[in-house]
Amino acid sequence: MDFRRLTVEDCLRLPREEREKLVSLSLETIERLDPKIKAFISVNGNVSFRREGEFWGVPISIKDNILTLGMRTTCASKILENYESVFDATVVKKLKEKGFAIVGKVNLDEFAMGSSTERSAFFVTRNPWDLERVPGGSSGGSAASVAAGMVVASLGSDTGGSVRQPAAFCGVVGFKPTYGLVSRYGLVAFASSLDQIGPITKTVRDAAILMSVIAGRDPNDATTVERKVDFLSGIEDGVSGMRFAVPEEIYEHELEKGVAEAFEESLRLLERLGARVERVRLPHLKYSVATYYIIAPAEASSNLARYDGVKYGLRLKGTGLRETYMKTRNVGFGEEVTRRIMIGTFTLSAAYYEAYFNKAQRVRKKIASELNDVLSEYDAILTPTSPVTAFKIGEIKDPLTYYLMDIFTIPANLAGLPAISVPFGFSNGLPVGVQIMGRRFEDGKVLRIARAIEKHSPYNEDGRFPLPEVEA
Amino acid sequence: MIRVTRELVLHLENLARLELSEEERIRLMRDFQEILDYMELLNEVDVQGVEPMYTPVEDPASLRTSEPRFFDGRELIKSNFPEEEKGHIRVPGIHQ
């Protein structure tokens, strides 16, 4: 048994004595490879799991902004560096009930604000395909821990692409569900109207399996909906007769050559499998980034007001309460978090609220309507997940350049749509991701399309994208 | 077109309860100006008669009934207190 390559489904087929070994194999692999990859903020060396539940003993990692009893939840921020989780997030509770073993908490950009995991206050995670490059972000620790084969699967969170983009950069599958399907209870809030927890896995089928475990209405999250979604039963049904829309606007964007080529090749594959691919216009797509970078920081500045050194987390004493707030926040937050709090404070301030925050919410409505109109005629919208592949650590310094890379992933968050990144081919030896965006609550169909690509991709062996070799 | 001035940044720092160093402030002013200039793009969009979309959820959220419940992890909550005195959080004086 080659532990690094095991999927959730593979684990289920193992005989009991092999299954018993999975957790220690995972811990050994972490010990061997993580000094190079640096995906883990905390490792639970004494992880306890019951030998009951369908998935007993399957080792999984959790992004360190999701509360997990018995472990810290740091959000990769100095302000929460020593914060002990006070309950299990609903998704964690569900995983534990099914027997999954949570072996560790993984790195992210501080408070999930970033696309490279370089903005963790602790350390930079490395891409298992090339240790000089970023794993993407913000769920970079999740994607790297899965791609390096240190765990079988992971949970991340996606506010503007934070599950899909690192999955694309690391050559694994990342799924952002329809907003409202998965409880955010116990996920440290960044931008509450955009955040959604999603799986990062080695295969599309594993993503569907994890979705059937974590989805569902939760009385502790009023934005979850009562809706039964079937993620798995139609997943092998293929794409014959489906119609896909490809926005013309993506070609107006600067696309890395190898990304454009791999994306075109995936479209030809879908046509060979019996689907029709057509170009459409999405004239409002170009406003997504500006809209997002008004709404997300506004929600963040409000959500992060709670970190003030009073009830938990870092406290730096000043003279009186006000100075304590200031000192604590100055030292506790990193540069990107500070920048976004400042932007959000600006767009929410009385003088600019209408011109920025409310305006952006109206543009958001137009973007969502446009996407829904296209999706009323097509089964899905296809784009590359990211215009580029994994870049070098330290390569991108200008915040706006960095924000603009999120152009293809942001629309699904603004409109609350399900979207997946599935690895397809390479550009200069680095994995490329194809994104499939579907109608709200048609998560099953999005997974089915991704599965068809995965199953028939010429880059895959037995329907699986290769994993990188990592030298210890 | 908004000009990011030192006064504006100081005002926002106060609202956000943050205090930047002069070096950080200068860097933030530059990045902030670039970002706000980019956001001017939204002026092209006609939003006449368009309702703001604060959430993707179609139906009004159904809230649970308001019933007091005991929370199991009270000791854990206390263990996260930055400073404790007899089971309470100790905070700096408000009027200092």
Coordinates of C-alpha atoms in Angstrom, one line a residue:
Chain A
M1 CA 0.0 0.0 0.0
D2 CA 1.4 3.4 -1.0
F3 CA -0.1 5.6 1.6
R4 CA 0.6 8.9 -0.2
R5 CA -1.6 7.9 -3.1
L6 CA -4.6 6.6 -1.1
T7 CA -8.0 8.2 -1.7
V8 CA -10.9 8.1 0.8
E9 CA -12.5 5.4 -1.4
D10 CA -9.3 3.4 -1.4
C11 CA -9.2 3.5 2.4
L12 CA -12.7 2.1 2.6
R13 CA -11.6 -1.0 0.7
L14 CA -8.6 -1.8 2.9
P15 CA -8.8 -4.8 5.3
R16 CA -9.1 -3.9 8.9
E17 CA -5.5 -4.4 9.9
E18 CA -4.3 -2.1 7.1
R19 CA -7.0 0.5 8.0
E20 CA -5.7 0.5 11.6
K21 CA -2.3 1.7 10.3
L22 CA -3.6 4.8 8.4
V23 CA -3.2 7.3 11.1
S24 CA 0.3 6.3 12.0
L25 CA 1.2 6.2 8.3
S26 CA -0.1 9.8 8.0
L27 CA 1.8 10.9 11.0
E28 CA 5.0 9.3 9.7
T29 CA 4.6 10.9 6.3
I30 CA 4.0 14.3 8.0
E31 CA 7.2 13.9 10.1
R32 CA 9.2 12.9 7.0
L33 CA 7.8 15.5 4.4
D34 CA 6.4 18.4 6.4
P35 CA 9.8 19.9 7.2
K36 CA 10.1 20.5 3.5
I37 CA 6.4 21.4 2.7
K38 CA 5.5 23.2 6.0
A39 CA 1.8 22.7 5.6
F40 CA 1.0 22.0 9.3
I41 CA 0.6 24.6 12.1
S42 CA -0.4 21.9 14.6
V43 CA -0.1 18.1 14.4
N44 CA -2.1 15.9 16.7
G45 CA 0.3 13.1 17.5
N46 CA -2.1 11.4 19.9
V47 CA -5.1 11.6 17.6
S48 CA -8.0 9.5 19.0
F49 CA -10.5 7.9 16.7
R50 CA -13.2 5.4 17.3
R51 CA -13.2 2.2 15.2
E52 CA -16.8 3.0 14.2
G53 CA -18.4 5.1 11.5
E54 CA -18.0 4.4 7.8
F55 CA -14.8 6.3 7.5
W56 CA -13.0 5.3 10.7
G57 CA -9.3 5.9 10.8
V58 CA -9.1 8.0 7.6
P59 CA -6.6 10.8 8.3
I60 CA -7.7 14.3 7.3
S61 CA -6.3 17.8 7.8
I62 CA -8.4 20.9 8.6
K63 CA -7.6 24.5 7.7
D64 CA -6.6 26.3 10.8
N65 CA -9.6 28.7 10.7
I66 CA -12.1 25.9 11.5
L67 CA -12.6 25.1 15.2
T68 CA -11.4 21.6 16.3
L69 CA -11.7 20.6 20.0
G70 CA -8.4 19.6 21.5
M71 CA -6.4 21.8 19.2
R72 CA -5.6 25.4 18.7
T73 CA -7.3 27.5 16.0
T74 CA -4.9 30.2 15.1
C75 CA -6.1 31.5 11.7
A76 CA -2.3 31.8 11.1
S77 CA -2.5 35.1 13.0
K78 CA -0.5 36.3 15.9
I79 CA -3.7 37.6 17.5
L80 CA -5.0 34.0 17.9
E81 CA -1.6 32.2 18.2
N82 CA -2.6 30.5 21.4
Y83 CA -6.3 30.3 21.0
E84 CA -7.7 26.9 22.1
S85 CA -10.8 25.8 20.1
V86 CA -13.8 25.9 22.5
F87 CA -16.1 23.7 20.4
D88 CA -16.1 21.6 17.3
A89 CA -17.2 23.3 14.1
T90 CA -20.3 21.6 12.7
V91 CA -18.2 20.2 9.8
V92 CA -15.6 18.8 12.2
K93 CA -18.3 17.3 14.4
K94 CA -19.8 15.5 11.4
L95 CA -16.4 14.2 10.2
K96 CA -15.6 12.9 13.7
E97 CA -19.0 11.2 13.9
K98 CA -18.2 9.3 10.7
G99 CA -14.9 8.2 12.1
F100 CA -12.4 10.5 10.3
A101 CA -9.2 11.1 12.2
I102 CA -8.1 14.7 12.3
V103 CA -4.3 14.6 12.4
G104 CA -3.6 18.3 12.2
K105 CA -4.4 21.9 11.4
V106 CA -3.0 23.4 8.3
N107 CA -1.6 26.8 7.2
L108 CA -3.4 29.6 5.5
D109 CA -3.0 33.2 4.6
E110 CA -3.7 35.1 7.9
F111 CA -7.5 35.0 8.4
A112 CA -7.8 33.5 4.9
M113 CA -6.9 36.8 3.3
G114 CA -4.6 36.0 0.4
S115 CA -3.9 33.7 -2.5
S116 CA -0.5 32.2 -1.8
T117 CA -0.2 31.3 1.9
E118 CA 2.7 33.7 2.0
R119 CA 0.7 35.9 4.3
S120 CA 0.6 33.4 7.2
A121 CA 2.0 35.1 10.2
F122 CA 4.0 32.0 11.0
F123 CA 5.7 30.5 7.9
V124 CA 5.2 30.1 4.1
T125 CA 3.9 26.7 2.8
R126 CA 5.7 25.2 -0.2
N127 CA 4.2 23.8 -3.3
P128 CA 4.9 20.0 -3.4
W129 CA 5.5 20.3 -7.2
D130 CA 8.2 22.8 -6.8
L131 CA 9.4 23.9 -3.3
E132 CA 10.4 27.3 -4.6
R133 CA 6.8 28.1 -5.4
V134 CA 3.7 28.9 -3.5
P135 CA 0.9 26.4 -3.0
G136 CA -1.7 29.0 -3.7
G137 CA -4.1 30.2 -1.0
S138 CA -5.7 30.9 1.2
S139 CA -6.1 27.1 1.8
G140 CA -2.5 26.4 0.8
G141 CA -1.8 24.2 3.7
S142 CA -4.8 22.0 2.9
A143 CA -3.9 21.7 -0.8
A144 CA -0.2 21.0 -0.1
S145 CA -1.0 18.4 2.6
V146 CA -3.2 16.5 0.2
A147 CA -0.9 16.8 -2.9
A148 CA 2.2 15.7 -0.8
G149 CA 0.2 12.7 0.3
M150 CA 0.5 13.5 4.1
V151 CA -3.3 13.2 4.5
V152 CA -6.0 11.6 2.4
A153 CA -8.1 14.7 2.2
S154 CA -8.6 18.1 3.7
L155 CA -11.2 20.8 4.4
G156 CA -10.6 24.4 3.4
S157 CA -12.7 27.5 3.2
D158 CA -13.4 29.5 0.0
T159 CA -14.3 33.2 0.1
G160 CA -13.0 34.3 -3.3
G161 CA -11.3 31.1 -4.6
S162 CA -9.4 30.0 -1.5
V163 CA -10.3 26.3 -2.0
R164 CA -10.2 26.2 -5.8
Q165 CA -7.0 28.2 -6.6
P166 CA -4.7 26.3 -4.2
A167 CA -6.2 23.0 -5.5
A168 CA -5.3 24.1 -9.1
F169 CA -1.8 25.2 -8.1
C170 CA -1.2 21.8 -6.3
G171 CA -2.9 19.5 -8.9
V172 CA -5.7 18.3 -6.6
V173 CA -9.5 18.7 -6.6
G174 CA -11.1 21.7 -4.8
F175 CA -14.8 22.1 -4.5
K176 CA -16.7 25.2 -3.3
P177 CA -20.3 24.2 -2.6
T178 CA -23.4 26.3 -3.2
Y179 CA -23.6 29.0 -0.5
G180 CA -25.9 27.7 2.2
L181 CA -25.3 24.0 1.8
V182 CA -22.5 23.7 4.4
S183 CA -22.6 25.1 7.9
R184 CA -20.2 27.9 8.7
Y185 CA -20.7 27.4 12.5
G186 CA -17.2 27.2 13.9
L187 CA -15.5 28.7 10.8
V188 CA -13.8 31.9 11.9
A189 CA -15.7 34.5 9.9
F190 CA -13.9 36.5 7.2
A191 CA -16.7 37.7 4.8
S192 CA -19.8 36.0 6.0
S193 CA -21.9 36.4 2.8
L194 CA -19.1 34.8 0.7
D195 CA -17.4 32.2 2.9
Q196 CA -18.1 28.5 2.3
I197 CA -16.3 25.5 3.6
G198 CA -15.3 22.9 0.9
P199 CA -13.2 19.7 0.5
I200 CA -9.8 19.4 -1.1
T201 CA -9.2 15.8 -2.3
K202 CA -7.2 13.7 -4.7
T203 CA -10.3 12.7 -6.8
V204 CA -13.7 14.2 -7.7
R205 CA -15.5 11.2 -6.2
D206 CA -13.7 11.9 -2.9
A207 CA -15.0 15.5 -3.0
A208 CA -18.5 14.2 -3.5
I209 CA -18.1 11.8 -0.6
L210 CA -16.9 14.5 1.7
M211 CA -19.8 16.7 0.6
S212 CA -22.3 14.1 1.6
V213 CA -20.7 14.0 5.0
I214 CA -20.5 17.8 5.7
A215 CA -23.5 19.3 3.9
G216 CA -26.9 19.9 5.6
R217 CA -29.0 22.5 7.4
D218 CA -27.6 23.5 10.8
P219 CA -29.7 25.4 13.4
N220 CA -26.4 27.1 14.4
D221 CA -26.0 28.7 11.0
A222 CA -29.1 30.6 9.9
T223 CA -27.8 30.9 6.3
T224 CA -27.8 27.1 5.8
V225 CA -30.8 25.8 3.8
E226 CA -33.1 22.8 4.1
R227 CA -32.3 21.1 0.8
K228 CA -31.4 17.6 0.0
V229 CA -28.6 17.5 -2.7
D230 CA -27.4 14.2 -4.2
F231 CA -23.7 14.5 -4.8
L232 CA -22.7 11.0 -5.7
S233 CA -25.3 8.9 -7.4
G234 CA -25.2 10.5 -10.9
I235 CA -21.5 11.2 -10.8
E236 CA -20.5 8.7 -13.5
D237 CA -23.3 9.7 -15.9
G238 CA -21.0 11.7 -18.2
V239 CA -21.6 14.9 -20.2
S240 CA -23.2 13.7 -23.4
G241 CA -25.9 16.2 -24.5
M242 CA -24.7 18.9 -22.1
R243 CA -24.1 22.5 -23.2
F244 CA -21.2 24.5 -21.7
A245 CA -20.6 28.3 -21.9
V246 CA -17.1 29.7 -22.1
P247 CA -17.0 33.5 -21.5
E248 CA -15.3 35.5 -24.3
E249 CA -14.0 37.8 -21.6
I250 CA -11.5 35.3 -20.3
Y251 CA -9.4 35.8 -23.5
E252 CA -9.2 39.5 -22.8
H253 CA -7.4 38.7 -19.7
E254 CA -3.7 37.9 -19.7
L255 CA -3.6 34.1 -19.6
E256 CA -0.4 32.1 -19.2
K257 CA 0.1 30.3 -22.5
G258 CA 0.2 26.8 -21.1
V259 CA -2.9 27.5 -19.1
A260 CA -4.8 28.7 -22.2
E261 CA -3.6 25.6 -24.1
A262 CA -4.6 23.1 -21.3
F263 CA -8.0 24.8 -21.0
E264 CA -8.6 24.6 -24.8
E265 CA -7.7 20.9 -24.7
S266 CA -10.2 20.3 -21.9
L267 CA -12.9 21.9 -24.0
R268 CA -12.1 19.6 -27.0
L269 CA -12.2 16.6 -24.6
L270 CA -15.7 17.6 -23.4
E271 CA -16.8 17.9 -27.1
R272 CA -15.5 14.4 -27.8
L273 CA -17.5 13.2 -24.8
G274 CA -20.7 14.5 -26.5
A275 CA -21.0 18.0 -25.0
R276 CA -21.4 21.3 -26.9
V277 CA -19.1 24.2 -26.0
E278 CA -20.1 27.7 -27.0
R279 CA -18.6 31.1 -26.4
V280 CA -20.9 33.6 -24.5
R281 CA -20.5 37.2 -23.4
L282 CA -20.4 38.1 -19.7
P283 CA -19.9 41.8 -19.9
H284 CA -20.1 42.2 -16.1
L285 CA -17.3 39.7 -15.4
K286 CA -14.7 42.4 -15.4
Y287 CA -16.3 44.2 -12.5
S288 CA -16.0 41.1 -10.2
V289 CA -12.7 41.9 -8.7
A290 CA -13.5 45.5 -7.8
T291 CA -16.9 44.4 -6.4
Y292 CA -15.3 41.7 -4.3
Y293 CA -12.6 43.9 -2.9
I294 CA -15.2 46.3 -1.7
I295 CA -17.6 43.7 -0.2
A296 CA -15.1 41.2 1.3
P297 CA -13.0 43.8 3.2
A298 CA -16.1 45.6 4.4
E299 CA -17.4 42.3 6.0
A300 CA -14.0 41.5 7.2
S301 CA -13.5 44.9 9.0
S302 CA -16.7 44.3 10.8
N303 CA -16.0 40.6 11.6
L304 CA -12.5 41.3 12.8
A305 CA -13.6 44.1 15.2
R306 CA -14.0 41.3 17.8
Y307 CA -10.2 40.9 18.1
D308 CA -9.5 43.6 20.7
G309 CA -7.6 41.8 23.4
V310 CA -10.5 41.7 25.8
K311 CA -12.1 38.2 25.9
Y312 CA -9.5 36.0 24.2
G313 CA -6.4 36.0 22.0
L314 CA -3.5 38.3 22.3
R315 CA -3.6 41.2 24.7
L316 CA -1.0 44.0 24.8
K317 CA -1.6 46.2 27.8
G318 CA -1.8 49.9 27.3
T319 CA -3.0 52.7 29.5
G320 CA -6.7 52.1 29.6
L321 CA -9.0 50.1 27.3
R322 CA -8.6 52.2 24.2
E323 CA -4.8 52.0 24.1
T324 CA -5.1 48.3 24.8
Y325 CA -7.3 47.8 21.7
M326 CA -4.8 49.8 19.6
K327 CA -1.7 48.1 20.8
T328 CA -3.2 44.6 20.5
R329 CA -4.5 45.1 17.0
N330 CA -1.3 46.8 15.7
V331 CA 0.9 44.0 16.8
G332 CA -1.7 41.2 16.3
F333 CA -2.6 41.8 12.7
G334 CA -0.3 41.4 9.7
E335 CA 0.0 43.9 6.8
E336 CA -2.6 42.4 4.5
V337 CA -5.2 42.0 7.2
T338 CA -4.6 45.6 8.3
R339 CA -4.9 46.8 4.7
R340 CA -8.2 45.0 4.3
I341 CA -9.6 46.3 7.6
M342 CA -8.6 49.8 6.5
I343 CA -10.3 49.4 3.1
G344 CA -13.4 48.0 4.7
T345 CA -13.5 50.7 7.3
F346 CA -13.4 53.2 4.5
T347 CA -16.2 51.7 2.3
L348 CA -18.4 51.3 5.4
S349 CA -17.8 54.8 6.8
A350 CA -20.8 57.1 6.7
A351 CA -19.4 59.4 3.9
Y352 CA -18.6 56.6 1.5
Y353 CA -21.1 53.8 2.3
E354 CA -23.5 54.6 -0.6
A355 CA -20.8 55.2 -3.2
Y356 CA -18.8 52.1 -2.4
F357 CA -20.5 49.4 -0.2
N358 CA -24.0 49.7 -1.5
K359 CA -22.9 50.4 -5.0
A360 CA -20.8 47.2 -5.0
Q361 CA -23.8 45.2 -3.6
R362 CA -25.9 46.4 -6.6
V363 CA -23.2 45.5 -9.1
R364 CA -23.0 42.1 -7.3
K365 CA -26.7 41.7 -8.1
K366 CA -26.0 42.4 -11.8
I367 CA -23.1 40.0 -11.9
A368 CA -25.2 37.3 -10.2
S369 CA -28.2 37.9 -12.6
E370 CA -25.9 37.7 -15.6
L371 CA -24.4 34.4 -14.5
N372 CA -27.8 33.0 -13.7
D373 CA -29.1 34.0 -17.1
V374 CA -26.3 32.2 -18.8
L375 CA -26.8 29.2 -16.6
S376 CA -30.5 29.1 -17.4
E377 CA -29.4 28.1 -21.0
Y378 CA -26.3 26.2 -20.3
D379 CA -25.4 23.3 -17.9
A380 CA -22.2 25.0 -16.7
I381 CA -19.8 27.9 -17.2
L382 CA -16.2 26.8 -17.8
T383 CA -13.0 28.9 -17.2
P384 CA -9.4 28.2 -16.2
T385 CA -9.4 28.2 -12.3
S386 CA -6.5 30.8 -12.3
P387 CA -5.0 32.8 -15.2
V388 CA -1.5 31.5 -14.0
T389 CA 0.1 28.5 -12.5
A390 CA 1.9 28.5 -9.1
F391 CA 4.3 31.5 -9.0
K392 CA 7.5 31.8 -7.1
I393 CA 7.6 32.7 -3.4
G394 CA 8.0 36.5 -3.1
E395 CA 7.4 37.1 -6.9
I396 CA 4.2 39.1 -6.6
K397 CA 4.5 42.2 -4.4
D398 CA 1.8 44.7 -5.6
P399 CA -1.5 44.1 -3.8
L400 CA -3.6 44.9 -6.9
T401 CA -1.8 42.5 -9.2
Y402 CA -2.3 39.9 -6.5
Y403 CA -6.0 40.7 -6.2
L404 CA -6.6 40.5 -10.0
M405 CA -5.5 36.9 -10.2
D406 CA -8.8 36.0 -8.5
I407 CA -10.8 37.1 -11.5
F408 CA -12.2 33.7 -12.5
T409 CA -13.0 32.3 -9.0
I410 CA -14.6 35.4 -7.4
P411 CA -17.9 35.3 -9.4
A412 CA -19.1 32.0 -7.9
N413 CA -18.7 33.5 -4.4
L414 CA -20.5 36.7 -5.3
A415 CA -23.5 34.7 -6.7
G416 CA -23.3 31.8 -4.2
L417 CA -22.8 29.2 -7.0
P418 CA -21.2 25.8 -6.7
A419 CA -17.8 25.6 -8.5
I420 CA -15.0 23.1 -8.7
S421 CA -11.4 23.1 -9.8
V422 CA -10.2 19.8 -11.4
P423 CA -6.6 19.3 -12.4
F424 CA -6.0 19.0 -16.2
G425 CA -2.6 19.0 -17.8
F426 CA 0.5 21.1 -17.1
S427 CA 2.0 24.4 -18.0
N428 CA 5.8 24.4 -17.7
G429 CA 5.6 21.3 -15.5
L430 CA 3.1 22.8 -13.1
P431 CA -0.5 21.7 -12.8
V432 CA -3.4 23.6 -14.4
G433 CA -6.9 23.7 -13.0
V434 CA -10.1 23.8 -15.0
Q435 CA -13.1 25.5 -13.2
I436 CA -16.7 24.4 -13.6
M437 CA -19.4 26.7 -12.3
G438 CA -23.0 25.5 -12.1
R439 CA -26.5 26.6 -11.0
R440 CA -27.3 27.0 -7.3
F441 CA -27.9 23.6 -5.7
E442 CA -26.8 21.7 -8.8
D443 CA -23.6 20.7 -7.0
G444 CA -24.2 17.1 -8.2
K445 CA -24.0 18.2 -11.8
V446 CA -20.8 20.2 -11.3
L447 CA -19.2 17.2 -9.7
R448 CA -20.4 15.0 -12.5
I449 CA -18.9 17.2 -15.2
A450 CA -15.6 17.3 -13.3
R451 CA -15.6 13.6 -13.0
A452 CA -16.0 13.2 -16.7
I453 CA -12.9 15.4 -17.3
E454 CA -11.0 13.5 -14.7
K455 CA -12.0 10.1 -16.0
H456 CA -11.0 10.8 -19.6
S457 CA -8.1 13.2 -19.2
P458 CA -5.0 12.0 -21.1
Y459 CA -2.9 13.3 -18.3
N460 CA -4.4 11.0 -15.7
E461 CA -3.6 7.3 -15.0
D462 CA -6.6 5.3 -14.2
G463 CA -8.6 8.5 -14.0
R464 CA -6.3 10.0 -11.4
F465 CA -4.1 13.1 -11.8
P466 CA -0.5 12.2 -10.9
L467 CA 0.9 13.3 -7.5
P468 CA 4.3 15.0 -7.3
E469 CA 7.4 13.2 -5.9
V470 CA 8.6 15.0 -2.8
E471 CA 12.1 14.3 -1.5
A472 CA 12.4 14.1 2.2
Chain B
M1 CA -12.0 60.5 -7.7
I2 CA -11.0 60.1 -4.1
R3 CA -7.5 61.3 -3.0
V4 CA -6.1 59.3 -0.2
T5 CA -4.7 61.9 2.2
R6 CA -2.9 61.5 5.5
E7 CA -6.0 62.9 7.2
L8 CA -8.2 60.3 5.7
V9 CA -5.9 57.5 6.8
L10 CA -5.6 58.8 10.3
H11 CA -9.4 59.1 10.5
L12 CA -9.7 55.4 9.4
E13 CA -7.1 54.3 11.8
N14 CA -9.1 55.8 14.6
L15 CA -12.3 54.2 13.4
A16 CA -10.6 50.8 13.1
R17 CA -8.7 51.1 16.4
L18 CA -5.4 50.7 14.6
E19 CA -2.3 52.8 14.7
L20 CA 0.2 52.5 11.9
S21 CA 3.8 53.5 12.0
E22 CA 4.7 56.3 9.7
E23 CA 6.4 53.9 7.3
E24 CA 3.4 51.6 7.2
R25 CA 1.1 54.6 6.7
I26 CA 3.0 55.8 3.7
R27 CA 2.9 52.3 2.2
L28 CA -0.8 51.9 2.9
M29 CA -1.6 55.3 1.3
R30 CA 0.1 54.3 -1.9
D31 CA -1.6 50.8 -2.1
F32 CA -4.9 52.2 -1.0
Q33 CA -4.8 54.9 -3.7
E34 CA -4.0 52.3 -6.4
I35 CA -6.9 50.1 -5.2
L36 CA -9.4 52.9 -5.0
D37 CA -8.4 54.1 -8.5
Y38 CA -9.1 50.6 -9.7
M39 CA -12.5 50.6 -8.0
E40 CA -13.5 53.6 -10.1
L41 CA -14.3 51.0 -12.8
L42 CA -17.6 50.4 -11.1
N43 CA -18.7 53.9 -12.1
E44 CA -19.3 52.5 -15.6
V45 CA -22.1 50.2 -14.3
D46 CA -25.6 51.5 -14.4
V47 CA -27.3 50.2 -11.2
Q48 CA -30.5 52.3 -11.5
G49 CA -33.3 50.3 -10.0
V50 CA -31.1 47.4 -9.0
E51 CA -31.5 46.1 -5.4
P52 CA -28.4 45.5 -3.4
M53 CA -27.5 41.8 -2.9
Y54 CA -26.4 41.4 0.6
T55 CA -26.5 37.6 0.6
P56 CA -26.9 34.8 -2.0
V57 CA -29.6 33.1 0.1
E58 CA -33.0 33.5 -1.6
D59 CA -35.2 32.9 1.4
P60 CA -35.2 34.9 4.6
A61 CA -33.1 33.1 7.1
S62 CA -35.1 31.0 9.6
L63 CA -33.9 31.7 13.1
R64 CA -34.0 29.2 15.9
T65 CA -36.1 29.9 18.9
S66 CA -34.4 32.0 21.5
E67 CA -33.8 29.6 24.4
P68 CA -31.0 29.9 26.9
R69 CA -28.7 26.9 26.8
F70 CA -25.7 25.9 28.8
F71 CA -22.5 25.8 26.9
D72 CA -20.3 22.7 27.5
G73 CA -17.0 24.3 27.0
R74 CA -17.0 27.0 29.7
E75 CA -13.7 26.0 31.2
L76 CA -12.1 26.2 27.7
I77 CA -13.6 29.7 27.2
K78 CA -12.0 30.7 30.6
S79 CA -8.7 29.2 29.5
N80 CA -8.6 31.7 26.6
F81 CA -9.1 34.7 28.9
P82 CA -6.1 37.0 28.5
E83 CA -6.3 37.8 32.2
E84 CA -8.6 36.2 34.8
E85 CA -9.6 37.1 38.3
K86 CA -11.9 34.8 40.3
G87 CA -13.5 33.3 37.1
H88 CA -14.0 36.8 35.5
I89 CA -12.2 38.5 32.7
R90 CA -10.0 41.3 34.0
V91 CA -9.9 44.3 31.7
P92 CA -8.0 47.6 31.7
G93 CA -9.9 50.6 33.1
I94 CA -12.2 52.3 30.6
H95 CA -11.6 55.9 31.9
Q96 CA -7.9 55.8 32.1

